Amino acid sequence: CFVLHDGKGDWDSSPRSSSGETFYRIEGPGEYCLMGGLVSKVTPNLPAVLLVTDLDGTLVGDAEALAAFNDEWQRQLAHRKSVLVFNTGRSINSTLALMAEQRLLVPTAVVGSVGTEIWWFKPDGSHWPDREWEQALMAGGG
């Protein structure tokens, strides 16, 4: 069992469990993820994955499923250097608005405007266009 301290005098205890406990509990050695007040064991030795998904009607449209996906991605996949790509017909501005509105995770990339734009993202949400892709399209090679 454990509690966390922020180094400034504030303690973070787990949400009160059904048995009244206010500390985090792990069941043995291993890798764990603490997020949103819940501790979960990270499944060992899973490879990184590349997930490319549409947005409208696929990733977005069912709030409960989206929350479950976000939770699973953050707990089990993000730390494995997995790659999340949004592939959409939307423009980058429309995609950014949807990401904010739906609280989507920050992807590694967005393939937008029906494949005519690729935007790369840093974890902080900053992004930039893929200039090589733009040049290839302009040269007729895309």
PDB file of C-alpha atoms in Angstrom:
ATOM      1  CA  CYS A   1       0.000   0.000   0.000  1.00  0.00           C
ATOM      2  CA  PHE A   2       1.211   3.516  -0.642  1.00  0.00           C
ATOM      3  CA  VAL A   3       0.280   7.162  -0.821  1.00  0.00           C
ATOM      4  CA  LEU A   4       1.921   9.904  -2.868  1.00  0.00           C
ATOM      5  CA  HIS A   5       3.478  13.166  -1.742  1.00  0.00           C
ATOM      6  CA  ASP A   6       4.109  16.160  -4.023  1.00  0.00           C
ATOM      7  CA  GLY A   7       7.221  17.300  -2.116  1.00  0.00           C
ATOM      8  CA  LYS A   8       5.425  20.439  -0.926  1.00  0.00           C
ATOM      9  CA  GLY A   9       3.487  18.961   1.965  1.00  0.00           C
ATOM     10  CA  ASP A  10       0.398  17.789   0.090  1.00  0.00           C
ATOM     11  CA  TRP A  11      -0.507  14.115   0.106  1.00  0.00           C
ATOM     12  CA  ASP A  12      -2.506  12.347  -2.564  1.00  0.00           C
ATOM     13  CA  SER A  13      -4.528   9.464  -1.247  1.00  0.00           C
ATOM     14  CA  SER A  14      -6.579   7.196  -3.426  1.00  0.00           C
ATOM     15  CA  PRO A  15     -10.324   7.682  -3.649  1.00  0.00           C
ATOM     16  CA  ARG A  16     -12.026   5.909  -0.747  1.00  0.00           C
ATOM     17  CA  SER A  17     -12.515   2.259  -1.631  1.00  0.00           C
ATOM     18  CA  SER A  18     -15.574   0.182  -0.806  1.00  0.00           C
ATOM     19  CA  SER A  19     -13.718  -1.080   2.270  1.00  0.00           C
ATOM     20  CA  GLY A  20     -12.967   2.480   3.423  1.00  0.00           C
ATOM     21  CA  GLU A  21      -9.265   2.449   2.512  1.00  0.00           C
ATOM     22  CA  THR A  22      -7.710   5.747   1.389  1.00  0.00           C
ATOM     23  CA  PHE A  23      -4.418   4.475   0.032  1.00  0.00           C
ATOM     24  CA  TYR A  24      -3.320   2.902  -3.237  1.00  0.00           C
ATOM     25  CA  ARG A  25      -2.757  -0.829  -3.304  1.00  0.00           C
ATOM     26  CA  ILE A  26      -0.793  -2.960  -5.739  1.00  0.00           C
ATOM     27  CA  GLU A  27      -0.877  -6.716  -5.752  1.00  0.00           C
ATOM     28  CA  GLY A  28       2.818  -7.443  -6.329  1.00  0.00           C
ATOM     29  CA  PRO A  29       5.833  -6.638  -8.468  1.00  0.00           C
ATOM     30  CA  GLY A  30       5.253  -5.267 -11.929  1.00  0.00           C
ATOM     31  CA  GLU A  31       4.600  -2.126 -13.896  1.00  0.00           C
ATOM     32  CA  TYR A  32       1.613  -0.041 -12.882  1.00  0.00           C
ATOM     33  CA  CYS A  33      -0.161   3.038 -14.151  1.00  0.00           C
ATOM     34  CA  LEU A  34      -1.730   5.537 -11.743  1.00  0.00           C
ATOM     35  CA  MET A  35      -4.241   7.730 -13.531  1.00  0.00           C
ATOM     36  CA  GLY A  36      -7.475   9.329 -12.451  1.00  0.00           C
ATOM     37  CA  GLY A  37      -7.187   7.899  -8.959  1.00  0.00           C
ATOM     38  CA  LEU A  38      -7.013   4.299 -10.223  1.00  0.00           C
ATOM     39  CA  VAL A  39      -4.032   1.979 -10.226  1.00  0.00           C
ATOM     40  CA  SER A  40      -3.929  -0.617 -12.970  1.00  0.00           C
ATOM     41  CA  LYS A  41      -1.316  -3.192 -13.836  1.00  0.00           C
ATOM     42  CA  VAL A  42       0.340  -2.623 -17.191  1.00  0.00           C
ATOM     43  CA  THR A  43       0.359  -5.743 -19.345  1.00  0.00           C
ATOM     44  CA  PRO A  44       4.045  -6.599 -19.845  1.00  0.00           C
ATOM     45  CA  ASN A  45       5.794  -7.202 -23.147  1.00  0.00           C
ATOM     46  CA  LEU A  46       3.096  -5.900 -25.449  1.00  0.00           C
ATOM     47  CA  PRO A  47       4.522  -4.417 -28.639  1.00  0.00           C
ATOM     48  CA  ALA A  48       3.864  -0.876 -29.787  1.00  0.00           C
ATOM     49  CA  VAL A  49       0.925  -0.525 -32.158  1.00  0.00           C
ATOM     50  CA  LEU A  50       0.039   1.779 -35.020  1.00  0.00           C
ATOM     51  CA  LEU A  51      -3.623   2.732 -34.881  1.00  0.00           C
ATOM     52  CA  VAL A  52      -5.071   4.740 -37.747  1.00  0.00           C
ATOM     53  CA  THR A  53      -8.700   5.722 -37.224  1.00  0.00           C
ATOM     54  CA  ASP A  54     -11.390   7.852 -38.771  1.00  0.00           C
ATOM     55  CA  LEU A  55     -13.021  10.352 -36.443  1.00  0.00           C
ATOM     56  CA  ASP A  56     -16.691  10.969 -37.249  1.00  0.00           C
ATOM     57  CA  GLY A  57     -18.815   7.941 -36.476  1.00  0.00           C
ATOM     58  CA  THR A  58     -15.761   5.842 -35.612  1.00  0.00           C
ATOM     59  CA  LEU A  59     -13.688   7.292 -32.773  1.00  0.00           C
ATOM     60  CA  VAL A  60     -16.204  10.063 -32.096  1.00  0.00           C
ATOM     61  CA  GLY A  61     -19.914   9.413 -31.630  1.00  0.00           C
ATOM     62  CA  ASP A  62     -20.100   7.295 -28.485  1.00  0.00           C
ATOM     63  CA  ALA A  63     -18.820   9.232 -25.466  1.00  0.00           C
ATOM     64  CA  GLU A  64     -18.610   6.173 -23.216  1.00  0.00           C
ATOM     65  CA  ALA A  65     -16.646   4.166 -25.782  1.00  0.00           C
ATOM     66  CA  LEU A  66     -14.332   7.129 -26.424  1.00  0.00           C
ATOM     67  CA  ALA A  67     -13.616   7.468 -22.691  1.00  0.00           C
ATOM     68  CA  ALA A  68     -12.851   3.735 -22.483  1.00  0.00           C
ATOM     69  CA  PHE A  69     -10.562   3.959 -25.522  1.00  0.00           C
ATOM     70  CA  ASN A  70      -8.704   6.986 -24.113  1.00  0.00           C
ATOM     71  CA  ASP A  71      -8.246   5.225 -20.780  1.00  0.00           C
ATOM     72  CA  GLU A  72      -6.950   2.022 -22.384  1.00  0.00           C
ATOM     73  CA  TRP A  73      -4.624   3.939 -24.726  1.00  0.00           C
ATOM     74  CA  GLN A  74      -3.115   5.963 -21.893  1.00  0.00           C
ATOM     75  CA  ARG A  75      -2.783   3.020 -19.497  1.00  0.00           C
ATOM     76  CA  GLN A  76      -1.570   0.293 -21.845  1.00  0.00           C
ATOM     77  CA  LEU A  77      -0.310   1.717 -25.132  1.00  0.00           C
ATOM     78  CA  ALA A  78       1.003   5.287 -24.957  1.00  0.00           C
ATOM     79  CA  HIS A  79       4.093   4.440 -22.902  1.00  0.00           C
ATOM     80  CA  ARG A  80       5.015   1.687 -25.392  1.00  0.00           C
ATOM     81  CA  LYS A  81       5.688   4.318 -28.069  1.00  0.00           C
ATOM     82  CA  SER A  82       2.512   3.376 -29.880  1.00  0.00           C
ATOM     83  CA  VAL A  83       1.366   5.677 -32.676  1.00  0.00           C
ATOM     84  CA  LEU A  84      -2.133   7.161 -32.968  1.00  0.00           C
ATOM     85  CA  VAL A  85      -3.136   8.682 -36.317  1.00  0.00           C
ATOM     86  CA  PHE A  86      -6.425  10.381 -37.163  1.00  0.00           C
ATOM     87  CA  ASN A  87      -7.397   9.885 -40.807  1.00  0.00           C
ATOM     88  CA  THR A  88     -10.235  12.224 -41.698  1.00  0.00           C
ATOM     89  CA  GLY A  89     -11.855  14.173 -44.458  1.00  0.00           C
ATOM     90  CA  ARG A  90     -11.839  17.203 -42.158  1.00  0.00           C
ATOM     91  CA  SER A  91      -9.455  20.130 -42.553  1.00  0.00           C
ATOM     92  CA  ILE A  92      -6.856  20.654 -39.851  1.00  0.00           C
ATOM     93  CA  ASN A  93      -8.839  23.531 -38.303  1.00  0.00           C
ATOM     94  CA  SER A  94     -12.000  21.435 -38.169  1.00  0.00           C
ATOM     95  CA  THR A  95     -10.018  18.524 -36.707  1.00  0.00           C
ATOM     96  CA  LEU A  96      -8.462  20.736 -34.030  1.00  0.00           C
ATOM     97  CA  ALA A  97     -11.896  22.058 -33.073  1.00  0.00           C
ATOM     98  CA  LEU A  98     -13.254  18.508 -32.811  1.00  0.00           C
ATOM     99  CA  MET A  99     -10.224  17.407 -30.771  1.00  0.00           C
ATOM    100  CA  ALA A 100     -10.889  20.214 -28.266  1.00  0.00           C
ATOM    101  CA  GLU A 101     -14.654  19.688 -28.208  1.00  0.00           C
ATOM    102  CA  GLN A 102     -14.461  15.915 -27.713  1.00  0.00           C
ATOM    103  CA  ARG A 103     -11.277  15.970 -25.607  1.00  0.00           C
ATOM    104  CA  LEU A 104      -9.507  13.625 -27.989  1.00  0.00           C
ATOM    105  CA  LEU A 105      -6.014  12.444 -27.206  1.00  0.00           C
ATOM    106  CA  VAL A 106      -3.211  14.216 -29.025  1.00  0.00           C
ATOM    107  CA  PRO A 107      -2.320  12.005 -31.987  1.00  0.00           C
ATOM    108  CA  THR A 108       1.099  11.478 -33.518  1.00  0.00           C
ATOM    109  CA  ALA A 109      -0.307  12.675 -36.836  1.00  0.00           C
ATOM    110  CA  VAL A 110      -3.461  13.759 -38.628  1.00  0.00           C
ATOM    111  CA  VAL A 111      -4.042  12.785 -42.239  1.00  0.00           C
ATOM    112  CA  GLY A 112      -6.664  15.335 -43.199  1.00  0.00           C
ATOM    113  CA  SER A 113      -8.585  16.894 -46.035  1.00  0.00           C
ATOM    114  CA  VAL A 114      -9.143  13.480 -47.644  1.00  0.00           C
ATOM    115  CA  GLY A 115      -5.418  12.671 -47.611  1.00  0.00           C
ATOM    116  CA  THR A 116      -4.200  15.947 -49.089  1.00  0.00           C
ATOM    117  CA  GLU A 117      -2.651  17.136 -45.808  1.00  0.00           C
ATOM    118  CA  ILE A 118      -0.512  15.473 -43.173  1.00  0.00           C
ATOM    119  CA  TRP A 119       0.110  17.206 -39.871  1.00  0.00           C
ATOM    120  CA  TRP A 120       2.588  15.986 -37.249  1.00  0.00           C
ATOM    121  CA  PHE A 121       1.954  16.551 -33.535  1.00  0.00           C
ATOM    122  CA  LYS A 122       4.088  16.798 -30.426  1.00  0.00           C
ATOM    123  CA  PRO A 123       2.613  15.538 -27.121  1.00  0.00           C
ATOM    124  CA  ASP A 124       1.886  19.151 -26.087  1.00  0.00           C
ATOM    125  CA  GLY A 125      -0.446  19.555 -29.084  1.00  0.00           C
ATOM    126  CA  SER A 126       1.847  21.752 -31.162  1.00  0.00           C
ATOM    127  CA  HIS A 127       1.728  20.696 -34.795  1.00  0.00           C
ATOM    128  CA  TRP A 128       3.193  21.402 -38.217  1.00  0.00           C
ATOM    129  CA  PRO A 129       2.463  20.335 -41.791  1.00  0.00           C
ATOM    130  CA  ASP A 130       4.460  17.649 -43.568  1.00  0.00           C
ATOM    131  CA  ARG A 131       6.221  19.728 -46.206  1.00  0.00           C
ATOM    132  CA  GLU A 132       7.552  16.678 -48.072  1.00  0.00           C
ATOM    133  CA  TRP A 133       3.975  15.446 -48.575  1.00  0.00           C
ATOM    134  CA  GLU A 134       2.919  18.900 -49.804  1.00  0.00           C
ATOM    135  CA  GLN A 135       5.788  18.950 -52.287  1.00  0.00           C
ATOM    136  CA  ALA A 136       4.996  15.429 -53.511  1.00  0.00           C
ATOM    137  CA  LEU A 137       1.382  16.421 -54.137  1.00  0.00           C
ATOM    138  CA  MET A 138       2.415  19.591 -55.949  1.00  0.00           C
ATOM    139  CA  ALA A 139       4.775  17.564 -58.137  1.00  0.00           C
ATOM    140  CA  GLY A 140       2.000  15.093 -58.938  1.00  0.00           C
ATOM    141  CA  GLY A 141       3.580  12.248 -56.999  1.00  0.00           C
ATOM    142  CA  GLY A 142       0.979  11.866 -54.233  1.00  0.00           C
TER     143      GLY A 142
END
